[in-house]
Amino acid sequence: MLCCFGRGGSSVVWNLIGASPAALMMGKEWHQAAFASQRLPRLVRALHRSGRLPANSIPLRLLNTAIARTFARRAATSLEPDQLAAKPDARGPVVKLMDYHLLFLPAVAKAQGPMQPLVLCRNPLAQAEGLMRSGLSAAAAAAWCDDVLRLMHRAARQHGAPVFRFEDLIADPAAFTRRLYEVLSLPWPHDGRFRLKAKGYGAERLGDIDVGRAYTRLSLDQLEEFLDPAVNVAAIGRLSDGDRRVIRARTADAAALFGYDL
């Protein structure tokens, strides 16, 4: 189970894991598979952000129990075609739980049974800039990053989830992938290649992403050609001084939990 930001390298890491013969890939994002409508997740997010629905609240626990039953039924029908035939020895699907959907982590754990959560975080300055390009203000993007980092930290603390950082992925994709496979005890892809997907940016990222976009297949030593090591530097450079101050003021404490010094 990948606990992550949207717009924070999650698609790359999701597909790196999914290349293993031990992992099944879903044809939908988790929230798309679990909910017939997105009204409930949006309501839960709004209530959590307002402080009326803490992550450890009894109403949210009861909701997670109910959702677990629904997701258990839908997950089996949400796999990419031919996954079961191509990977007969797979342990189960790779579930990507993004942003405020981390509030539903208990539901995934109940629905899927034993599984290994892992956290993928990103420097909140660069992460917030991506959210701002999708239409959020600096204050709203900072609040989003702060909330999600704290949910990530909760997942790491309560579920023993190992932490991976986007910065390590772009700095050395091969080393990152080796550590990823070692921590998850995953067998390597039979052909030694990883399927990665082109993503849209800016306004194109406002809605749910169609996970069926065009893919490319790369070997381990080709991953660095796909990933820009300067993407965070460029993102932070696009922020104004005022935006940086707003983001730092809101996210510095949560960022420090993951070793970021803003």
PDB file of C-alpha atoms in Angstrom, residues 68-258:
ATOM      1  CA  ALA A  68     -13.794  -1.957   3.855  1.00  0.00           C
ATOM      2  CA  ARG A  69     -16.656  -4.285   2.961  1.00  0.00           C
ATOM      3  CA  THR A  70     -17.435  -2.334  -0.203  1.00  0.00           C
ATOM      4  CA  PHE A  71     -13.836  -2.114  -1.325  1.00  0.00           C
ATOM      5  CA  ALA A  72     -13.206  -5.802  -0.757  1.00  0.00           C
ATOM      6  CA  ARG A  73     -15.953  -6.544  -3.293  1.00  0.00           C
ATOM      7  CA  ARG A  74     -14.831  -3.956  -5.832  1.00  0.00           C
ATOM      8  CA  ALA A  75     -11.068  -4.504  -5.705  1.00  0.00           C
ATOM      9  CA  ALA A  76     -11.194  -7.843  -7.501  1.00  0.00           C
ATOM     10  CA  THR A  77     -13.050  -6.260 -10.427  1.00  0.00           C
ATOM     11  CA  SER A  78     -10.726  -3.232 -10.595  1.00  0.00           C
ATOM     12  CA  LEU A  79      -7.542  -4.997 -11.689  1.00  0.00           C
ATOM     13  CA  GLU A  80      -5.981  -4.306 -15.059  1.00  0.00           C
ATOM     14  CA  PRO A  81      -6.951  -6.934 -17.659  1.00  0.00           C
ATOM     15  CA  ASP A  82      -4.951 -10.181 -17.621  1.00  0.00           C
ATOM     16  CA  GLN A  83      -3.126  -9.336 -14.372  1.00  0.00           C
ATOM     17  CA  LEU A  84      -4.182 -12.565 -12.648  1.00  0.00           C
ATOM     18  CA  ALA A  85      -3.195 -14.661 -15.660  1.00  0.00           C
ATOM     19  CA  ALA A  86       0.146 -12.882 -16.099  1.00  0.00           C
ATOM     20  CA  LYS A  87       1.028 -12.985 -12.394  1.00  0.00           C
ATOM     21  CA  PRO A  88      -0.371 -16.211 -10.914  1.00  0.00           C
ATOM     22  CA  ASP A  89       1.879 -16.003  -7.845  1.00  0.00           C
ATOM     23  CA  ALA A  90       1.138 -12.352  -7.009  1.00  0.00           C
ATOM     24  CA  ARG A  91       0.513 -11.464  -3.361  1.00  0.00           C
ATOM     25  CA  GLY A  92      -2.161  -8.877  -4.126  1.00  0.00           C
ATOM     26  CA  PRO A  93      -2.821  -5.458  -5.673  1.00  0.00           C
ATOM     27  CA  VAL A  94      -0.670  -2.378  -5.255  1.00  0.00           C
ATOM     28  CA  VAL A  95      -3.018   0.129  -3.615  1.00  0.00           C
ATOM     29  CA  LYS A  96      -2.142   3.809  -4.014  1.00  0.00           C
ATOM     30  CA  LEU A  97      -3.684   5.924  -1.271  1.00  0.00           C
ATOM     31  CA  MET A  98      -3.217   9.598  -2.076  1.00  0.00           C
ATOM     32  CA  ASP A  99      -3.556  12.764  -0.021  1.00  0.00           C
ATOM     33  CA  TYR A 100      -6.665  12.922   2.188  1.00  0.00           C
ATOM     34  CA  HIS A 101      -7.618   9.396   1.137  1.00  0.00           C
ATOM     35  CA  LEU A 102      -5.066   8.386   3.781  1.00  0.00           C
ATOM     36  CA  LEU A 103      -7.977   8.876   6.178  1.00  0.00           C
ATOM     37  CA  PHE A 104      -9.298   5.618   4.719  1.00  0.00           C
ATOM     38  CA  LEU A 105      -6.109   3.627   5.370  1.00  0.00           C
ATOM     39  CA  PRO A 106      -7.871   1.436   7.995  1.00  0.00           C
ATOM     40  CA  ALA A 107     -10.474   0.484   5.381  1.00  0.00           C
ATOM     41  CA  VAL A 108      -7.787  -0.649   2.938  1.00  0.00           C
ATOM     42  CA  ALA A 109      -6.014  -2.635   5.637  1.00  0.00           C
ATOM     43  CA  LYS A 110      -9.246  -4.411   6.574  1.00  0.00           C
ATOM     44  CA  ALA A 111     -10.229  -5.084   2.975  1.00  0.00           C
ATOM     45  CA  GLN A 112      -6.857  -6.313   1.772  1.00  0.00           C
ATOM     46  CA  GLY A 113      -5.662  -8.244   4.793  1.00  0.00           C
ATOM     47  CA  PRO A 114      -1.925  -8.388   5.598  1.00  0.00           C
ATOM     48  CA  MET A 115      -0.040  -5.876   3.503  1.00  0.00           C
ATOM     49  CA  GLN A 116       2.999  -3.619   3.776  1.00  0.00           C
ATOM     50  CA  PRO A 117       2.241   0.119   3.820  1.00  0.00           C
ATOM     51  CA  LEU A 118       4.985   2.495   2.755  1.00  0.00           C
ATOM     52  CA  VAL A 119       5.113   6.282   2.750  1.00  0.00           C
ATOM     53  CA  LEU A 120       6.318   8.417  -0.150  1.00  0.00           C
ATOM     54  CA  CYS A 121       6.755  12.069   0.856  1.00  0.00           C
ATOM     55  CA  ARG A 122       8.060  15.182  -0.908  1.00  0.00           C
ATOM     56  CA  ASN A 123       9.520  18.511   0.182  1.00  0.00           C
ATOM     57  CA  PRO A 124       6.398  20.586   0.907  1.00  0.00           C
ATOM     58  CA  LEU A 125       7.759  23.651  -0.883  1.00  0.00           C
ATOM     59  CA  ALA A 126       7.949  21.752  -4.184  1.00  0.00           C
ATOM     60  CA  GLN A 127       4.793  19.781  -3.431  1.00  0.00           C
ATOM     61  CA  ALA A 128       2.801  22.926  -2.670  1.00  0.00           C
ATOM     62  CA  GLU A 129       4.008  24.556  -5.880  1.00  0.00           C
ATOM     63  CA  GLY A 130       2.542  21.659  -7.854  1.00  0.00           C
ATOM     64  CA  LEU A 131      -0.767  22.080  -6.047  1.00  0.00           C
ATOM     65  CA  MET A 132      -0.713  25.813  -6.749  1.00  0.00           C
ATOM     66  CA  ARG A 133      -0.257  25.169 -10.471  1.00  0.00           C
ATOM     67  CA  SER A 134      -3.456  23.133 -10.230  1.00  0.00           C
ATOM     68  CA  GLY A 135      -5.350  26.084  -8.840  1.00  0.00           C
ATOM     69  CA  LEU A 136      -4.820  26.234  -5.052  1.00  0.00           C
ATOM     70  CA  SER A 137      -3.610  29.339  -3.249  1.00  0.00           C
ATOM     71  CA  ALA A 138      -0.315  29.200  -1.370  1.00  0.00           C
ATOM     72  CA  ALA A 139      -2.177  29.052   1.951  1.00  0.00           C
ATOM     73  CA  ALA A 140      -4.496  26.262   0.766  1.00  0.00           C
ATOM     74  CA  ALA A 141      -1.614  24.273  -0.738  1.00  0.00           C
ATOM     75  CA  ALA A 142       0.407  24.671   2.466  1.00  0.00           C
ATOM     76  CA  ALA A 143      -2.514  23.479   4.593  1.00  0.00           C
ATOM     77  CA  TRP A 144      -2.967  20.486   2.272  1.00  0.00           C
ATOM     78  CA  CYS A 145       0.714  19.539   2.554  1.00  0.00           C
ATOM     79  CA  ASP A 146       0.726  19.971   6.324  1.00  0.00           C
ATOM     80  CA  ASP A 147      -2.364  17.810   6.799  1.00  0.00           C
ATOM     81  CA  VAL A 148      -1.151  15.042   4.503  1.00  0.00           C
ATOM     82  CA  LEU A 149       2.360  14.948   5.962  1.00  0.00           C
ATOM     83  CA  ARG A 150       0.811  14.444   9.393  1.00  0.00           C
ATOM     84  CA  LEU A 151      -1.383  11.635   8.058  1.00  0.00           C
ATOM     85  CA  MET A 152       1.731  10.095   6.516  1.00  0.00           C
ATOM     86  CA  HIS A 153       3.558  10.327   9.826  1.00  0.00           C
ATOM     87  CA  ARG A 154       0.602   8.664  11.539  1.00  0.00           C
ATOM     88  CA  ALA A 155       0.761   5.816   9.003  1.00  0.00           C
ATOM     89  CA  ALA A 156       4.495   5.422   9.510  1.00  0.00           C
ATOM     90  CA  ARG A 157       4.138   5.390  13.292  1.00  0.00           C
ATOM     91  CA  GLN A 158       1.071   3.181  13.657  1.00  0.00           C
ATOM     92  CA  HIS A 159       1.659   0.742  10.809  1.00  0.00           C
ATOM     93  CA  GLY A 160       5.448   0.580  10.756  1.00  0.00           C
ATOM     94  CA  ALA A 161       5.479   1.977   7.231  1.00  0.00           C
ATOM     95  CA  PRO A 162       8.972   2.609   5.853  1.00  0.00           C
ATOM     96  CA  VAL A 163       9.492   6.140   4.542  1.00  0.00           C
ATOM     97  CA  PHE A 164      10.736   6.928   1.047  1.00  0.00           C
ATOM     98  CA  ARG A 165      11.398  10.432  -0.252  1.00  0.00           C
ATOM     99  CA  PHE A 166      10.739  11.799  -3.712  1.00  0.00           C
ATOM    100  CA  GLU A 167      14.100  13.564  -3.563  1.00  0.00           C
ATOM    101  CA  ASP A 168      15.918  10.230  -3.366  1.00  0.00           C
ATOM    102  CA  LEU A 169      13.935   8.940  -6.346  1.00  0.00           C
ATOM    103  CA  ILE A 170      14.987  11.771  -8.661  1.00  0.00           C
ATOM    104  CA  ALA A 171      18.570  11.875  -7.342  1.00  0.00           C
ATOM    105  CA  ASP A 172      19.294   8.176  -7.991  1.00  0.00           C
ATOM    106  CA  PRO A 173      16.353   6.241  -9.475  1.00  0.00           C
ATOM    107  CA  ALA A 174      18.245   2.953  -9.648  1.00  0.00           C
ATOM    108  CA  ALA A 175      19.336   3.041  -6.003  1.00  0.00           C
ATOM    109  CA  PHE A 176      15.836   4.096  -4.958  1.00  0.00           C
ATOM    110  CA  THR A 177      14.295   1.174  -6.851  1.00  0.00           C
ATOM    111  CA  ARG A 178      16.747  -1.335  -5.389  1.00  0.00           C
ATOM    112  CA  ARG A 179      15.906  -0.156  -1.859  1.00  0.00           C
ATOM    113  CA  LEU A 180      12.192  -0.238  -2.671  1.00  0.00           C
ATOM    114  CA  TYR A 181      12.360  -3.850  -3.829  1.00  0.00           C
ATOM    115  CA  GLU A 182      14.570  -4.853  -0.913  1.00  0.00           C
ATOM    116  CA  VAL A 183      12.291  -3.314   1.732  1.00  0.00           C
ATOM    117  CA  LEU A 184       9.175  -4.868   0.176  1.00  0.00           C
ATOM    118  CA  SER A 185      10.931  -8.200  -0.546  1.00  0.00           C
ATOM    119  CA  LEU A 186       9.764  -8.057  -4.155  1.00  0.00           C
ATOM    120  CA  PRO A 187      11.089 -10.276  -6.959  1.00  0.00           C
ATOM    121  CA  TRP A 188      12.414  -8.319  -9.930  1.00  0.00           C
ATOM    122  CA  PRO A 189      10.433  -8.003 -13.177  1.00  0.00           C
ATOM    123  CA  HIS A 190      11.015 -11.029 -15.374  1.00  0.00           C
ATOM    124  CA  ASP A 191      12.181  -8.861 -18.285  1.00  0.00           C
ATOM    125  CA  GLY A 192      14.009  -6.344 -16.075  1.00  0.00           C
ATOM    126  CA  ARG A 193      11.887  -3.463 -17.356  1.00  0.00           C
ATOM    127  CA  PHE A 194       9.545  -1.011 -15.639  1.00  0.00           C
ATOM    128  CA  ARG A 195       6.400   0.531 -17.086  1.00  0.00           C
ATOM    129  CA  LEU A 196       6.135   4.276 -16.514  1.00  0.00           C
ATOM    130  CA  LYS A 197       3.455   6.717 -17.556  1.00  0.00           C
ATOM    131  CA  ALA A 198       3.484  10.204 -19.027  1.00  0.00           C
ATOM    132  CA  LYS A 199       1.551  12.613 -16.814  1.00  0.00           C
ATOM    133  CA  GLY A 200      -0.216  15.890 -17.372  1.00  0.00           C
ATOM    134  CA  TYR A 201       0.548  19.043 -15.393  1.00  0.00           C
ATOM    135  CA  GLY A 202      -1.061  22.299 -14.333  1.00  0.00           C
ATOM    136  CA  ALA A 203      -4.774  22.629 -15.063  1.00  0.00           C
ATOM    137  CA  GLU A 204      -4.793  19.147 -16.587  1.00  0.00           C
ATOM    138  CA  ARG A 205      -4.194  17.742 -13.100  1.00  0.00           C
ATOM    139  CA  LEU A 206      -7.312  19.275 -11.535  1.00  0.00           C
ATOM    140  CA  GLY A 207      -9.556  16.233 -11.930  1.00  0.00           C
ATOM    141  CA  ASP A 208      -9.133  12.520 -11.380  1.00  0.00           C
ATOM    142  CA  ILE A 209      -6.327  11.113 -13.488  1.00  0.00           C
ATOM    143  CA  ASP A 210      -7.087   8.509 -16.125  1.00  0.00           C
ATOM    144  CA  VAL A 211      -4.651   5.755 -15.231  1.00  0.00           C
ATOM    145  CA  GLY A 212      -4.857   4.419 -18.789  1.00  0.00           C
ATOM    146  CA  ARG A 213      -2.547   7.035 -20.338  1.00  0.00           C
ATOM    147  CA  ALA A 214       0.308   6.059 -22.642  1.00  0.00           C
ATOM    148  CA  TYR A 215       3.198   4.148 -21.069  1.00  0.00           C
ATOM    149  CA  THR A 216       6.849   3.606 -21.805  1.00  0.00           C
ATOM    150  CA  ARG A 217       8.984   0.656 -20.680  1.00  0.00           C
ATOM    151  CA  LEU A 218      12.467   1.300 -19.303  1.00  0.00           C
ATOM    152  CA  SER A 219      15.287  -0.733 -17.812  1.00  0.00           C
ATOM    153  CA  LEU A 220      16.770   0.162 -14.425  1.00  0.00           C
ATOM    154  CA  ASP A 221      19.641   2.141 -15.940  1.00  0.00           C
ATOM    155  CA  GLN A 222      17.234   4.118 -18.146  1.00  0.00           C
ATOM    156  CA  LEU A 223      15.127   5.466 -15.281  1.00  0.00           C
ATOM    157  CA  GLU A 224      17.332   8.528 -14.833  1.00  0.00           C
ATOM    158  CA  GLU A 225      16.518   9.512 -18.438  1.00  0.00           C
ATOM    159  CA  PHE A 226      12.822   9.607 -17.530  1.00  0.00           C
ATOM    160  CA  LEU A 227      13.146  11.623 -14.308  1.00  0.00           C
ATOM    161  CA  ASP A 228      14.398  15.200 -14.015  1.00  0.00           C
ATOM    162  CA  PRO A 229      16.774  15.528 -11.026  1.00  0.00           C
ATOM    163  CA  ALA A 230      16.182  19.302 -10.951  1.00  0.00           C
ATOM    164  CA  VAL A 231      12.391  19.165 -10.805  1.00  0.00           C
ATOM    165  CA  ASN A 232      12.218  20.261  -7.144  1.00  0.00           C
ATOM    166  CA  VAL A 233      14.701  23.091  -7.674  1.00  0.00           C
ATOM    167  CA  ALA A 234      12.646  24.348 -10.613  1.00  0.00           C
ATOM    168  CA  ALA A 235       9.387  24.054  -8.674  1.00  0.00           C
ATOM    169  CA  ILE A 236      10.676  25.947  -5.638  1.00  0.00           C
ATOM    170  CA  GLY A 237      12.217  28.556  -7.953  1.00  0.00           C
ATOM    171  CA  ARG A 238       8.778  29.337  -9.373  1.00  0.00           C
ATOM    172  CA  LEU A 239       7.482  30.323  -5.938  1.00  0.00           C
ATOM    173  CA  SER A 240       7.517  33.949  -4.882  1.00  0.00           C
ATOM    174  CA  ASP A 241       9.241  34.924  -1.650  1.00  0.00           C
ATOM    175  CA  GLY A 242       5.819  35.484  -0.100  1.00  0.00           C
ATOM    176  CA  ASP A 243       4.607  32.036  -1.168  1.00  0.00           C
ATOM    177  CA  ARG A 244       7.698  30.428   0.370  1.00  0.00           C
ATOM    178  CA  ARG A 245       7.097  32.212   3.667  1.00  0.00           C
ATOM    179  CA  VAL A 246       3.467  31.071   3.767  1.00  0.00           C
ATOM    180  CA  ILE A 247       4.382  27.457   3.008  1.00  0.00           C
ATOM    181  CA  ARG A 248       7.279  27.341   5.458  1.00  0.00           C
ATOM    182  CA  ALA A 249       5.213  28.851   8.268  1.00  0.00           C
ATOM    183  CA  ARG A 250       2.496  26.214   7.895  1.00  0.00           C
ATOM    184  CA  THR A 251       4.516  23.095   7.045  1.00  0.00           C
ATOM    185  CA  ALA A 252       7.920  23.403   8.772  1.00  0.00           C
ATOM    186  CA  ASP A 253       7.011  21.301  11.818  1.00  0.00           C
ATOM    187  CA  ALA A 254       5.392  18.500   9.805  1.00  0.00           C
ATOM    188  CA  ALA A 255       8.236  18.598   7.276  1.00  0.00           C
ATOM    189  CA  ALA A 256      10.796  18.152  10.063  1.00  0.00           C
ATOM    190  CA  LEU A 257       9.155  14.820  10.932  1.00  0.00           C
ATOM    191  CA  PHE A 258      10.537  13.557   7.613  1.00  0.00           C
TER     192      PHE A 258
END
